Structure formats: structure tokens, C-alpha cells
Short mmCIF file of C-alpha atoms in Angstrom, two decimals:
data_model
loop_
_atom_site.label_atom_id
_atom_site.label_comp_id
_atom_site.label_asym_id
_atom_site.label_seq_id
_atom_site.Cartn_x
_atom_site.Cartn_y
_atom_site.Cartn_z
CA MET A 1 11.41 28.42 -70.28
CA SER A 2 9.44 31.56 -71.17
CA ASP A 3 6.22 32.59 -69.50
CA ALA A 4 4.31 31.90 -72.71
CA THR A 5 5.65 28.36 -72.90
CA GLN A 6 4.71 27.70 -69.28
CA LEU A 7 1.23 29.07 -69.91
CA ASP A 8 0.75 26.83 -72.96
CA ALA A 9 1.84 23.77 -70.97
CA TRP A 10 -0.55 24.62 -68.15
CA LEU A 11 -3.41 25.16 -70.61
CA ASP A 12 -2.79 21.76 -72.20
CA THR A 13 -2.86 20.08 -68.80
CA ALA A 14 -5.99 21.95 -67.75
CA ARG A 15 -7.83 21.07 -70.99
CA ALA A 16 -6.92 17.38 -70.52
CA LYS A 17 -8.28 17.41 -66.98
CA VAL A 18 -11.51 19.11 -68.06
CA GLU A 19 -12.02 16.63 -70.89
CA ALA A 20 -11.45 13.70 -68.52
CA ALA A 21 -13.79 15.03 -65.85
CA ASP A 22 -17.16 13.30 -65.53
CA ILE A 23 -19.39 16.34 -65.72
CA GLY A 24 -23.09 15.77 -65.51
CA ALA A 25 -26.09 15.69 -63.26
CA SER A 26 -26.09 13.24 -60.35
CA ALA A 27 -28.80 12.27 -57.89
CA GLU A 28 -28.22 11.31 -54.30
CA GLU A 29 -30.67 10.27 -51.60
CA VAL A 30 -30.00 11.94 -48.28
CA GLY A 31 -31.87 10.83 -45.19
CA ARG A 32 -32.07 12.17 -41.66
CA VAL A 33 -31.71 10.39 -38.33
CA GLU A 34 -35.08 10.54 -36.57
CA SER A 35 -33.84 8.88 -33.38
CA ALA A 36 -30.84 6.87 -32.23
CA ALA A 37 -30.49 4.77 -29.10
CA ASP A 38 -29.32 1.34 -27.94
CA GLY A 39 -27.18 0.80 -31.02
CA VAL A 40 -30.00 1.35 -33.55
CA ALA A 41 -30.83 4.47 -35.57
CA PHE A 42 -34.20 5.11 -37.23
CA VAL A 43 -33.70 7.03 -40.49
CA SER A 44 -36.21 8.75 -42.76
CA GLY A 45 -35.80 10.01 -46.33
CA LEU A 46 -34.14 6.94 -47.87
CA PRO A 47 -36.92 5.28 -49.87
CA GLY A 48 -34.46 3.58 -52.26
CA VAL A 49 -32.25 1.93 -49.64
CA ARG A 50 -32.13 -1.87 -49.57
CA LEU A 51 -32.10 -4.45 -46.80
CA ASP A 52 -28.57 -5.08 -45.42
CA GLU A 53 -27.21 -2.05 -47.31
CA LEU A 54 -24.32 -0.19 -45.74
CA VAL A 55 -25.21 3.39 -44.80
CA ARG A 56 -22.91 6.23 -43.76
CA PHE A 57 -23.65 8.84 -41.13
CA GLU A 58 -22.63 12.49 -41.17
CA ARG A 59 -20.09 12.19 -38.35
CA GLY A 60 -18.24 9.25 -39.89
CA GLY A 61 -20.09 6.28 -38.41
CA VAL A 62 -21.49 3.39 -40.44
CA GLY A 63 -24.32 0.92 -40.05
CA TYR A 64 -26.43 -1.52 -42.02
CA VAL A 65 -30.16 -1.57 -42.74
CA SER A 66 -31.85 -4.30 -40.70
CA SER A 67 -35.53 -3.60 -41.39
CA LEU A 68 -37.66 -1.52 -43.75
CA ASN A 69 -40.77 0.32 -42.60
CA ALA A 70 -43.26 2.52 -44.42
CA ASP A 71 -41.63 5.83 -43.52
CA THR A 72 -38.34 4.89 -41.87
CA VAL A 73 -35.61 2.28 -41.98
CA ALA A 74 -33.89 0.78 -38.94
CA CYS A 75 -30.09 0.91 -39.15
CA VAL A 76 -27.96 -1.15 -36.77
CA LEU A 77 -24.79 0.76 -35.94
CA LEU A 78 -21.32 -0.67 -36.49
CA ASP A 79 -19.63 2.11 -34.53
CA ASP A 80 -20.15 3.92 -31.25
CA ALA A 81 -23.73 5.11 -30.94
CA ALA A 82 -22.51 8.37 -29.35
CA GLY A 83 -21.38 9.51 -32.78
CA VAL A 84 -24.93 9.44 -34.23
CA LEU A 85 -27.42 12.14 -33.25
CA ALA A 86 -30.96 12.98 -34.28
CA GLY A 87 -30.99 15.24 -37.34
CA ASP A 88 -27.68 13.93 -38.78
CA ARG A 89 -27.45 13.34 -42.51
CA VAL A 90 -27.40 9.72 -43.72
CA THR A 91 -26.53 8.43 -47.20
CA GLY A 92 -26.79 4.97 -48.70
CA SER A 93 -23.70 3.37 -50.20
CA GLY A 94 -25.26 0.88 -52.61
CA GLU A 95 -22.99 -1.76 -51.03
CA VAL A 96 -23.35 -4.42 -48.36
CA VAL A 97 -21.02 -4.81 -45.37
CA ARG A 98 -17.67 -6.26 -46.50
CA VAL A 99 -14.56 -7.48 -44.71
CA PRO A 100 -10.96 -7.98 -45.88
CA THR A 101 -9.92 -11.55 -46.65
CA GLY A 102 -6.66 -13.32 -47.42
CA PRO A 103 -3.38 -14.40 -45.81
CA ALA A 104 -2.80 -10.91 -44.38
CA LEU A 105 -5.28 -11.79 -41.62
CA LEU A 106 -3.29 -14.80 -40.40
CA GLY A 107 -1.75 -14.24 -37.00
CA ARG A 108 -3.87 -11.15 -36.36
CA VAL A 109 -6.52 -10.14 -33.82
CA VAL A 110 -9.22 -8.07 -35.54
CA ASP A 111 -12.74 -6.82 -35.03
CA PRO A 112 -15.58 -8.08 -37.27
CA LEU A 113 -14.81 -5.38 -39.88
CA GLY A 114 -11.18 -6.50 -40.10
CA ARG A 115 -9.80 -3.54 -38.14
CA PRO A 116 -6.72 -4.48 -36.06
CA LEU A 117 -7.09 -4.90 -32.32
CA ASP A 118 -3.52 -6.12 -31.70
CA GLY A 119 -1.71 -2.84 -32.33
CA GLY A 120 -0.45 -3.99 -35.73
CA PRO A 121 -0.71 -2.25 -39.09
CA PRO A 122 -4.00 -2.08 -41.03
CA ILE A 123 -5.01 -5.24 -42.86
CA ASP A 124 -4.17 -5.22 -46.56
CA GLY A 125 -6.49 -8.00 -47.71
CA GLU A 126 -6.54 -9.66 -51.10
CA ALA A 127 -10.20 -8.76 -51.49
CA GLN A 128 -13.19 -7.23 -49.74
CA GLU A 129 -15.91 -9.89 -49.47
CA PRO A 130 -19.52 -9.59 -48.20
CA VAL A 131 -20.11 -10.86 -44.68
CA GLU A 132 -23.28 -12.59 -45.90
CA ARG A 133 -22.51 -15.13 -48.61
CA PRO A 134 -24.66 -17.98 -49.92
CA ALA A 135 -23.84 -21.49 -48.75
CA PRO A 136 -22.33 -23.84 -51.36
CA PRO A 137 -25.03 -25.68 -53.33
CA ILE A 138 -25.41 -29.43 -53.02
CA GLN A 139 -23.77 -29.95 -56.44
CA ALA A 140 -20.58 -28.29 -55.17
CA ARG A 141 -20.29 -30.46 -52.04
CA ASP A 142 -18.54 -33.75 -51.42
CA PHE A 143 -18.74 -36.47 -48.78
CA VAL A 144 -17.17 -35.77 -45.38
CA THR A 145 -14.46 -38.43 -45.12
CA GLU A 146 -11.28 -36.68 -43.91
CA PRO A 147 -10.69 -36.32 -40.17
CA VAL A 148 -10.31 -33.21 -38.05
CA LYS A 149 -8.33 -34.37 -35.02
CA THR A 150 -9.00 -32.45 -31.84
CA GLY A 151 -6.28 -34.18 -29.80
CA LEU A 152 -8.94 -34.97 -27.17
CA LEU A 153 -9.24 -38.74 -26.75
CA VAL A 154 -12.88 -38.70 -25.67
CA VAL A 155 -13.83 -36.78 -28.84
CA ASP A 156 -11.54 -38.44 -31.39
CA ALA A 157 -12.32 -41.97 -30.18
CA MET A 158 -16.09 -41.68 -29.66
CA PHE A 159 -17.34 -38.63 -31.61
CA ALA A 160 -14.89 -38.23 -34.47
CA LEU A 161 -15.14 -35.03 -36.52
CA GLY A 162 -14.67 -34.65 -40.26
CA ARG A 163 -13.59 -31.83 -42.52
CA GLY A 164 -16.73 -29.98 -43.55
CA GLN A 165 -18.77 -31.07 -40.51
CA ARG A 166 -20.72 -28.88 -38.09
CA GLU A 167 -20.48 -30.12 -34.50
CA LEU A 168 -22.17 -28.22 -31.68
CA ILE A 169 -20.37 -27.87 -28.33
CA VAL A 170 -23.03 -27.34 -25.67
CA GLY A 171 -23.14 -27.22 -21.88
CA ASP A 172 -23.70 -25.10 -18.81
CA ARG A 173 -21.71 -21.97 -18.08
CA ALA A 174 -18.00 -22.29 -17.25
CA ILE A 175 -17.59 -26.08 -17.59
CA GLY A 176 -15.07 -26.16 -20.43
CA LYS A 177 -16.93 -25.47 -23.69
CA THR A 178 -14.40 -22.90 -24.88
CA ALA A 179 -11.57 -25.19 -23.74
CA VAL A 180 -12.75 -27.94 -26.12
CA GLY A 181 -12.81 -25.53 -29.06
CA VAL A 182 -9.44 -24.00 -28.19
CA ASP A 183 -7.85 -27.45 -27.78
CA ALA A 184 -9.13 -28.31 -31.26
CA ILE A 185 -7.45 -25.16 -32.62
CA ILE A 186 -4.19 -25.89 -30.79
CA ASN A 187 -4.11 -29.43 -32.19
CA GLN A 188 -3.99 -28.03 -35.75
CA LYS A 189 -0.45 -26.82 -35.04
CA ASN A 190 1.04 -29.59 -37.19
CA THR A 191 -1.75 -29.94 -39.75
CA ASP A 192 -2.73 -28.03 -42.90
CA ILE A 193 -5.91 -26.61 -41.31
CA ILE A 194 -6.21 -22.84 -40.82
CA SER A 195 -8.15 -21.89 -37.68
CA VAL A 196 -10.51 -19.00 -36.99
CA TYR A 197 -11.73 -18.22 -33.47
CA VAL A 198 -14.56 -15.71 -33.16
CA ALA A 199 -15.63 -14.36 -29.75
CA VAL A 200 -19.18 -12.98 -29.62
CA GLY A 201 -19.92 -11.03 -26.45
CA GLN A 202 -17.21 -12.84 -24.44
CA LYS A 203 -15.46 -11.13 -21.54
CA SER A 204 -12.15 -9.50 -22.39
CA SER A 205 -10.38 -11.65 -19.77
CA THR A 206 -11.71 -14.83 -21.41
CA VAL A 207 -10.60 -13.70 -24.86
CA ALA A 208 -7.17 -12.72 -23.51
CA ARG A 209 -6.71 -16.24 -22.06
CA VAL A 210 -7.67 -17.79 -25.40
CA ILE A 211 -5.22 -15.58 -27.31
CA GLU A 212 -2.43 -16.40 -24.84
CA ALA A 213 -3.16 -20.14 -25.05
CA ILE A 214 -3.07 -20.13 -28.86
CA ARG A 215 0.14 -18.12 -28.93
CA ARG A 216 1.84 -20.34 -26.36
CA HIS A 217 0.64 -23.80 -27.41
CA GLY A 218 -0.72 -23.51 -30.96
CA ALA A 219 0.20 -22.00 -34.31
CA PRO A 220 -0.83 -18.32 -34.10
CA GLU A 221 0.70 -17.65 -37.52
CA ARG A 222 -2.08 -19.81 -39.02
CA THR A 223 -4.90 -18.53 -36.81
CA ILE A 224 -7.28 -15.59 -37.16
CA ILE A 225 -8.95 -14.24 -34.02
CA VAL A 226 -12.08 -12.13 -34.45
CA VAL A 227 -13.34 -10.30 -31.35
CA ALA A 228 -16.66 -8.57 -30.71
CA SER A 229 -16.61 -7.74 -27.00
CA PRO A 230 -19.73 -6.97 -24.92
CA SER A 231 -18.83 -3.27 -25.15
CA SER A 232 -18.70 -3.38 -28.96
CA ALA A 233 -21.46 -1.86 -31.06
CA LEU A 234 -24.54 -4.05 -31.37
CA GLY A 235 -24.01 -4.46 -35.10
CA LEU A 236 -20.44 -5.69 -34.65
CA GLN A 237 -21.62 -8.41 -32.28
CA TRP A 238 -24.27 -9.49 -34.77
CA ILE A 239 -22.07 -9.66 -37.87
CA ALA A 240 -19.09 -11.22 -36.04
CA PRO A 241 -19.74 -14.92 -36.86
CA PHE A 242 -20.72 -14.07 -40.44
CA ALA A 243 -17.59 -11.97 -40.95
CA ALA A 244 -15.39 -14.73 -39.49
CA ALA A 245 -17.05 -17.28 -41.79
CA THR A 246 -16.24 -15.07 -44.80
CA MET A 247 -12.59 -14.87 -43.70
CA ALA A 248 -12.46 -18.68 -43.39
CA GLU A 249 -14.24 -19.26 -46.71
CA HIS A 250 -11.44 -17.45 -48.51
CA PHE A 251 -9.16 -20.41 -47.77
CA ARG A 252 -11.83 -23.05 -48.34
CA ASP A 253 -12.63 -21.69 -51.79
CA ARG A 254 -8.95 -21.95 -52.76
CA GLY A 255 -8.64 -25.64 -52.00
CA GLN A 256 -7.39 -25.24 -48.44
CA HIS A 257 -8.95 -26.39 -45.17
CA ALA A 258 -10.28 -24.18 -42.38
CA LEU A 259 -11.78 -24.63 -38.91
CA ILE A 260 -14.00 -22.01 -37.28
CA VAL A 261 -14.91 -21.97 -33.57
CA ILE A 262 -17.87 -19.68 -32.82
CA ASP A 263 -17.97 -18.69 -29.13
CA ASP A 264 -20.89 -18.52 -28.71
CA LEU A 265 -24.19 -18.55 -30.58
CA THR A 266 -26.30 -18.21 -27.44
CA LYS A 267 -24.99 -14.68 -26.98
CA HIS A 268 -25.39 -14.07 -30.71
CA ALA A 269 -29.04 -15.13 -30.45
CA ALA A 270 -29.50 -12.72 -27.53
CA THR A 271 -28.01 -9.92 -29.67
CA HIS A 272 -30.38 -10.82 -32.51
CA ARG A 273 -33.31 -10.75 -30.09
CA GLU A 274 -32.24 -7.36 -28.75
CA ILE A 275 -32.05 -5.90 -32.26
CA ALA A 276 -35.42 -7.39 -33.16
CA LEU A 277 -37.14 -5.97 -30.08
CA ILE A 278 -35.61 -2.51 -30.57
CA THR A 279 -36.70 -2.47 -34.23
CA ARG A 280 -40.20 -3.59 -33.17
CA GLN A 281 -40.24 -7.00 -34.84
CA PRO A 282 -42.91 -9.36 -33.45
CA PRO A 283 -41.49 -11.59 -30.68
CA GLY A 284 -42.01 -15.34 -30.63
CA ARG A 285 -40.90 -18.14 -28.30
CA GLU A 286 -38.72 -16.83 -25.45
CA ALA A 287 -39.11 -13.37 -27.10
CA TYR A 288 -36.86 -14.38 -30.02
CA PRO A 289 -38.03 -13.27 -33.48
CA GLY A 290 -39.30 -15.94 -35.82
CA ASP A 291 -36.23 -15.84 -38.06
CA VAL A 292 -33.61 -16.76 -35.44
CA PHE A 293 -33.50 -20.36 -36.70
CA TYR A 294 -32.93 -19.16 -40.26
CA VAL A 295 -30.17 -16.77 -39.14
CA HIS A 296 -28.14 -19.58 -37.58
CA ALA A 297 -29.01 -22.07 -40.31
CA ARG A 298 -27.71 -19.86 -43.09
CA LEU A 299 -24.55 -19.24 -41.07
CA LEU A 300 -23.75 -22.89 -40.34
CA GLU A 301 -24.74 -24.12 -43.81
CA ARG A 302 -21.65 -22.30 -45.07
CA ALA A 303 -19.51 -25.03 -43.48
CA ALA A 304 -18.95 -27.67 -46.16
CA LYS A 305 -16.54 -30.02 -47.87
CA LEU A 306 -16.26 -28.98 -51.51
CA SER A 307 -15.91 -31.43 -54.37
CA LYS A 308 -12.69 -31.76 -56.34
CA GLU A 309 -14.26 -29.85 -59.23
CA HIS A 310 -14.66 -26.89 -56.86
CA GLY A 311 -11.19 -27.09 -55.36
CA GLY A 312 -11.67 -29.77 -52.70
CA GLY A 313 -11.40 -27.31 -49.79
CA SER A 314 -13.36 -27.56 -46.56
CA LEU A 315 -14.72 -25.42 -43.74
CA THR A 316 -15.47 -27.16 -40.44
CA ALA A 317 -17.62 -25.36 -37.85
CA LEU A 318 -17.60 -25.85 -34.08
CA PRO A 319 -20.34 -23.55 -32.76
CA ILE A 320 -20.70 -23.24 -28.99
CA ALA A 321 -23.98 -22.79 -27.11
CA GLU A 322 -24.71 -22.31 -23.41
CA LEU A 323 -27.36 -24.22 -21.47
CA ASP A 324 -29.30 -23.20 -18.38
CA ALA A 325 -29.12 -25.96 -15.75
CA GLY A 326 -28.41 -28.57 -18.42
CA ASN A 327 -31.67 -27.92 -20.28
CA LEU A 328 -31.06 -29.23 -23.80
CA SER A 329 -34.70 -28.64 -24.75
CA ALA A 330 -34.42 -24.83 -24.61
CA TYR A 331 -35.19 -22.94 -27.82
CA ILE A 332 -31.71 -22.00 -29.07
CA PRO A 333 -30.01 -25.34 -28.20
CA THR A 334 -32.73 -27.36 -29.94
CA ASN A 335 -32.46 -25.09 -32.99
CA LEU A 336 -28.71 -25.61 -33.18
CA ILE A 337 -28.98 -29.37 -32.61
CA SER A 338 -31.39 -29.49 -35.56
CA ILE A 339 -28.97 -27.55 -37.77
CA THR A 340 -25.69 -29.27 -36.91
CA ASP A 341 -24.33 -32.76 -37.60
CA GLY A 342 -24.06 -33.73 -33.95
CA GLN A 343 -23.31 -32.31 -30.52
CA ILE A 344 -20.70 -32.67 -27.81
CA VAL A 345 -22.62 -32.26 -24.55
CA LEU A 346 -20.69 -31.20 -21.45
CA ASP A 347 -22.13 -32.06 -18.05
CA SER A 348 -21.68 -29.89 -14.96
CA ALA A 349 -21.81 -32.88 -12.57
CA LEU A 350 -18.89 -34.53 -14.39
CA PHE A 351 -16.97 -31.25 -14.34
CA GLN A 352 -17.48 -30.80 -10.61
CA ALA A 353 -16.36 -34.41 -10.08
CA GLY A 354 -13.06 -33.59 -11.77
CA GLN A 355 -13.71 -35.33 -15.10
CA LYS A 356 -12.25 -33.00 -17.74
CA PRO A 357 -13.24 -32.71 -20.54
CA ALA A 358 -16.65 -33.22 -18.94
CA VAL A 359 -18.20 -34.89 -22.01
CA ASP A 360 -21.48 -36.71 -21.43
CA VAL A 361 -21.01 -39.75 -23.69
CA GLY A 362 -24.68 -40.72 -23.40
CA ARG A 363 -26.05 -37.48 -24.85
CA SER A 364 -23.22 -36.65 -27.25
CA VAL A 365 -23.21 -37.83 -30.85
CA SER A 366 -21.44 -37.29 -34.16
CA ARG A 367 -23.57 -38.12 -37.18
CA VAL A 368 -20.45 -38.49 -39.33
CA GLY A 369 -18.45 -40.41 -36.75
CA GLY A 370 -16.40 -43.44 -37.77
CA LYS A 371 -16.44 -42.52 -41.46
CA THR A 372 -13.73 -39.96 -40.76
CA GLN A 373 -11.72 -41.85 -38.15
CA ALA A 374 -8.26 -43.20 -38.88
CA PRO A 375 -8.60 -46.98 -39.42
CA ALA A 376 -6.30 -47.78 -36.49
CA LEU A 377 -8.38 -45.72 -34.05
CA ARG A 378 -11.70 -46.88 -35.46
CA LYS A 379 -10.75 -50.54 -34.99
CA ALA A 380 -9.31 -50.02 -31.50
CA ALA A 381 -12.26 -47.93 -30.22
CA SER A 382 -15.08 -49.94 -31.78
CA MET A 383 -16.38 -51.17 -28.36
CA LEU A 384 -15.10 -48.32 -26.18
CA ARG A 385 -18.29 -46.28 -26.01
CA LEU A 386 -20.48 -49.31 -25.32
CA ASP A 387 -18.17 -50.60 -22.58
CA TYR A 388 -18.03 -47.20 -20.94
CA ALA A 389 -21.81 -46.73 -21.10
CA GLN A 390 -22.36 -50.14 -19.53
CA PHE A 391 -19.91 -49.27 -16.75
CA LEU A 392 -21.76 -46.04 -15.98
CA GLU A 393 -25.05 -47.96 -15.69
CA ILE A 394 -23.51 -50.61 -13.42
CA GLU A 395 -21.77 -47.98 -11.29
CA MET A 396 -25.08 -46.23 -10.73
CA PHE A 397 -26.68 -49.43 -9.38
CA THR A 398 -23.72 -50.24 -7.12
CA ARG A 399 -24.54 -47.18 -5.06
CA PHE A 400 -27.48 -49.08 -3.57
CA GLY A 401 -25.40 -51.97 -2.22
CA GLY A 402 -22.23 -54.03 -2.41
CA VAL A 403 -21.09 -56.00 -5.43
CA THR A 404 -20.25 -59.66 -4.95
CA ASP A 405 -20.06 -60.97 -8.52
CA ALA A 406 -16.44 -61.18 -9.74
CA LYS A 407 -17.31 -60.33 -13.36
CA VAL A 408 -19.18 -57.21 -12.29
CA LYS A 409 -16.23 -56.17 -10.12
CA ASP A 410 -13.88 -56.64 -13.07
CA ARG A 411 -16.14 -54.58 -15.32
CA ILE A 412 -16.31 -51.77 -12.77
CA ALA A 413 -12.53 -51.80 -12.37
CA ARG A 414 -12.08 -51.66 -16.17
CA GLY A 415 -14.65 -48.85 -16.45
CA ARG A 416 -12.86 -46.74 -13.87
CA ARG A 417 -9.67 -47.02 -15.89
CA ILE A 418 -11.54 -46.03 -19.04
CA ARG A 419 -12.81 -42.94 -17.24
CA ALA A 420 -9.31 -42.12 -16.02
CA VAL A 421 -7.87 -42.52 -19.51
CA LEU A 422 -10.54 -40.22 -20.98
CA SER A 423 -9.55 -37.43 -18.59
CA GLN A 424 -7.04 -35.04 -20.10
CA ASP A 425 -5.13 -31.89 -19.21
CA GLN A 426 -5.96 -28.72 -21.10
CA TYR A 427 -3.61 -27.59 -23.88
CA ALA A 428 -2.09 -31.10 -24.01
CA PRO A 429 -3.43 -32.77 -27.17
CA PHE A 430 -2.56 -36.38 -27.91
CA ARG A 431 -1.04 -37.68 -31.13
CA LEU A 432 -3.03 -40.23 -33.10
CA VAL A 433 -0.69 -43.04 -32.04
CA ASP A 434 -1.05 -42.03 -28.37
CA GLU A 435 -4.84 -42.22 -28.67
CA VAL A 436 -4.70 -45.62 -30.37
CA ALA A 437 -2.28 -46.93 -27.76
CA MET A 438 -4.37 -45.74 -24.79
CA VAL A 439 -7.52 -47.34 -26.17
CA LEU A 440 -5.63 -50.59 -26.81
CA ALA A 441 -4.21 -50.47 -23.29
CA VAL A 442 -7.52 -50.04 -21.53
CA GLN A 443 -9.45 -52.43 -23.78
CA GLY A 444 -6.71 -55.04 -23.77
CA GLY A 445 -6.38 -55.16 -19.99
CA VAL A 446 -2.87 -53.68 -19.92
CA LEU A 447 -3.95 -51.13 -17.30
CA ASP A 448 -5.70 -53.66 -15.03
CA PRO A 449 -2.66 -54.09 -12.70
CA LEU A 450 -2.17 -50.32 -12.45
CA PRO A 451 -3.91 -48.41 -9.63
CA VAL A 452 -6.43 -45.89 -10.95
CA ASP A 453 -4.57 -43.01 -9.31
CA LYS A 454 -1.50 -43.91 -11.42
CA VAL A 455 -3.31 -43.67 -14.76
CA PRO A 456 -2.48 -39.93 -15.11
CA ALA A 457 1.21 -40.82 -14.78
CA PHE A 458 0.69 -43.45 -17.49
CA ARG A 459 -0.87 -40.84 -19.80
CA THR A 460 2.00 -38.44 -19.17
CA GLY A 461 4.76 -40.97 -19.76
CA LEU A 462 3.18 -42.79 -22.70
CA PRO A 463 4.43 -40.61 -25.62
CA ALA A 464 8.07 -40.84 -24.55
CA ALA A 465 7.76 -44.58 -23.86
CA LEU A 466 6.32 -45.23 -27.33
CA ASP A 467 9.01 -43.13 -29.00
CA ARG A 468 11.69 -45.14 -27.21
CA ALA A 469 10.34 -48.66 -27.62
CA ALA A 470 8.18 -48.42 -30.78
CA GLY A 471 9.55 -45.55 -32.86
CA GLY A 472 8.91 -47.29 -36.18
CA VAL A 473 5.30 -48.05 -35.30
CA VAL A 474 4.79 -44.45 -34.13
CA GLU A 475 5.97 -43.09 -37.48
CA SER A 476 3.86 -45.60 -39.42
CA VAL A 477 0.63 -44.83 -37.54
CA GLU A 478 1.15 -41.08 -37.79
CA ALA A 479 1.86 -41.31 -41.53
CA THR A 480 -0.78 -43.84 -42.63
CA GLY A 481 -3.35 -44.00 -39.83
CA THR A 482 -3.22 -47.80 -39.92
CA LEU A 483 -1.87 -50.40 -37.50
CA ASP A 484 -1.09 -54.02 -38.35
CA ASP A 485 -0.97 -56.94 -35.91
CA ALA A 486 2.79 -56.74 -35.47
CA GLY A 487 2.59 -53.03 -34.70
CA ARG A 488 -0.23 -53.68 -32.25
CA GLU A 489 1.88 -56.20 -30.36
CA THR A 490 4.80 -53.77 -30.30
CA LEU A 491 2.61 -51.04 -28.77
CA LEU A 492 1.17 -53.45 -26.21
CA SER A 493 4.67 -54.60 -25.25
CA ALA A 494 5.87 -51.01 -24.78
CA MET A 495 2.83 -50.13 -22.64
CA THR A 496 3.14 -53.30 -20.56
CA ALA A 497 6.71 -52.30 -19.72
CA LEU A 498 5.58 -48.79 -18.78
CA VAL A 499 2.82 -50.17 -16.53
CA ALA A 500 5.31 -52.50 -14.89
CA ASP A 501 7.64 -49.59 -14.16
CA LEU A 502 4.81 -47.52 -12.69
CA THR A 503 3.52 -50.44 -10.63
CA ARG A 504 7.02 -51.15 -9.33
CA SER A 505 7.54 -47.51 -8.33
CA THR A 506 4.21 -47.64 -6.49
CA SER A 507 5.01 -50.80 -4.54
CA GLU A 508 8.65 -50.00 -3.68
CA PRO A 509 9.24 -47.93 -0.50
CA SER A 510 11.22 -44.76 -0.93
CA ALA A 511 14.77 -44.56 0.39
CA ALA A 512 13.69 -42.15 3.14
CA GLU A 513 11.02 -44.51 4.52
CA PRO A 514 11.62 -47.13 7.22
CA ALA A 515 11.71 -50.72 5.99
CA GLY A 516 8.08 -51.42 6.91
CA ALA A 517 6.58 -48.07 5.88
CA ALA A 518 5.32 -49.25 2.49
CA ASP A 519 3.12 -51.98 3.95
CA GLY A 520 2.14 -50.16 7.12
CA GLY A 521 4.46 -52.24 9.34
#
């Protein structure tokens, strides 16, 4: 090819590029950082910036606008504050904070912006969605009628949860709040529910234990873990629950079902208060700004069961809150109780007494409750909560003196077996048929001959015993959630045989003992 031909080809290409170029005047607002400290930057020179808009800093950091003042705007940083200095250039983006969504997030550990924390490749999401999205309107919602099984007998039998519900888990520090939420996630291993766990300000060791538990006992390939550690930027800790909700809504809006555990909103409220005080917003009760209720309300209102016309998907929320010395009347707990559809209250005295999960049945409630329970469990557990509450009252009075009435003694003995049945090991969820069987056993008097200290052995051996002696009933209950009279008798027969075996092993002396050792001879 001659030089002239090459020149003509280059000229044609150059003309095409020039014609395609968008040549014209453009205007851009450029602000300057006036001051930056404690995760917040005050910026001047951006009169056209909007609330919640994403802004970019000269050295590569990003943040979002949290408040607008006459001469400056307050920007909460989403990256390390050390990368933002006074005098740095700042530009608005015209966009809000967005996160990747879609199946690519499943099985991953990410920060609130969707950046990997597990050493894996970057997330290639189906879309980039805003972290703040409006809650579904009333017209798009449906009744909450489908169950979310936690695998915890005390919850499923007394405070049943439904798909689309918001149930608060509340209690003092370190008494098993996270364990309840993680057990609920683990129990979705064999369901169609996708789980999202979001840690807000939790210690790295706590988050590591949760990740390990989900990987070992649950279905990590259908779980998203979002982490904003205490060392993360202030903005990341604030947007974490909103970003996780957006990730979960992706599945809800496509007709699937999702569960989100937010651990915890007490620390999120503290982060919101810190931002408000730094940005000079007026403090209110307990120094929280006046909008803290609205912040959590608009977050939790995003949990919903959608109608069939809108896909029929659901998002169930289990927010966690921490109490101080069991004080349910504190500001943040009362706010969250007002927003949610019930609360599971954990009691430190029960925890210290060895009752785990340490659920206080007197102060816990589910405002959806039996409407979502499987018919077999609803029928079996109809009197369980009342019987247990009466036992607790009677037990309290027996501390003042002996009990002589035979009926009262029988009720106390039955109540102690109910309490033993409601105890449960962590990461060991029960099947629906196991829960139905245990309630039938304790309510039907099957456990009366069994010493209380042998009830844990009964719980452990029950699933295998039912599979051996009542396999057909097990399959029927798991498939339909119902139990007929014949199936009930089959379960009772299998449990009676198990109790007899355990009672016999208790009463028989071991081969190594002398002949009279069992009876003290």
C-alpha cells in the first residue's frame, strides 16, 4: 500500500472520529473541602448538589451528601478519611449511591458497596441499584400467610414467623441474639429462601464465627454476607443495612423469597447519632436526632410480601437490637417495637440459668403468629404457651414453700419438661415433624416417665427414631404440613418406645457396676 493510500485511510478515520465527537461547551461545579474529620467532610462551592448525591474527591475517595447548609454541604465519607484533605477538589456526580445486585453476590462476603472482602473476583452484578429505594405501596402487598421456619422450637411453636414479616430480636449483650438470626439462616438450607446477613459495627471475630457457621452448617451458596466493621468508614456503616436490603430486594422483585438479618440496629442508630452530631443537627432524646425513627421505619418497611400481580416474592426482616440491663423502654428499642410486627425478647437471667435460646415467652410476641404456622404444628402447640406461662407463675410461688397438692406437682413436673424441650443446641435446627412430635410428646404426657435430665437425649435421638418407626408420617408432614389422627398415633407410639428405651437405660446398672450400685445398695 502506497503512502498516499495510507494517508487517505487515516484521514477518513480521523474525519469520522471528529464528526462523532461531542464538541461543545460544558459546565461543571467544582467544590473545595473546607474541613474533614471523623468521617465527615464539609465542602463549599457546590450550590447545585442534592441531598444523598454521590460526590467524588480529588484523591479518589467518594462520599454522599447528608445535609445541606447555606454555604457548605456535609459529606459523609465512604472511604478512608485519610485520603481527604482540606483544599481538595470535589465534584458532584448527579447520581445516588448504588450497589451491584443479582446472583453474582450469592456465596460472597462484600462490603456495603459490593466490593469483595473474601479475596474473590470483583462482583459483576446484573444491575446497579440505589441503596435507598421506596417501600412497596399497599396496593402491591399481599397477606403474610407462608411460614419462615427458623428450626428453633420455641420460636416456630409460639412466635411463628411469616414471609414478609418484620420480627425484632432484642436482648442484652452477648445472650444469643445473633445466634437466633444465624440459626434462622442455617435452617433455610433446604428451602427456597435466599438469606442476607448484614453486620453493622460488629467485631471481626464475631463476623468470622458467623461466616464459619453458615459455611459449615448452612447453604453459603445461597447466602450474601455484607460486612461494615467498626473500623470501616462512617458512611459504610450507615448505608450497610440499606445496601443489604437492596441486594435482597433484587430477588423479592423477581418472585423469589429472601430473608435479611440486620445485626444490629442499635449500633446503626449510634452511627446515625454520631453523623448527626458531627454535622450539627439538633439532638433530641438520648442525643439522637429527631429523624432516627423515620430512618429505621423506611428501612424496615421495605420488607413485604408482594401480591401475585407483582410477582409474589417476599422479603422477611429480622432486625436485632441490644438492650441495657433488659430495659425495653429505651428509645431505640421502643422505636423498633413500634415499627416491627413483633419481637423475640431474650432474657439474661434465662441465659445464665442455661436456657438456650433464652427467649422470654411472656414478653415475646408475633403479631402474625398462627396464620403462618403449618396446621400440624398450630394444632399441637395451641395450648403450649399458656401451659408454660402457668408453670412459670406456679414455679415462682413454690420458692416460698413446699407444694403438697398432687395436681400442682404434676403441673410443675410437666412444665419442667416443657422447658427442657424448648432448650436447643446452636446450629441444630429441627425439622417440622420433629417440632410437632416434641410438642405432642410433652403435651400428651409421653415424657412424664422420663427424668428431666434425659430430655436432651430424647431430643437428640428423636429424628432417627421417627425415621425408623414412622417414615411415612415424616414424609407426609414435611410435604403437606398436616397430621391426621392415624399419623398422630404413629408418632406417639414411636416416641413412647424411645422414652421406654431411655428410661430403661437409666434404670439398668452398667456392666462395670456392682449388682447393688444402681440403687445405692
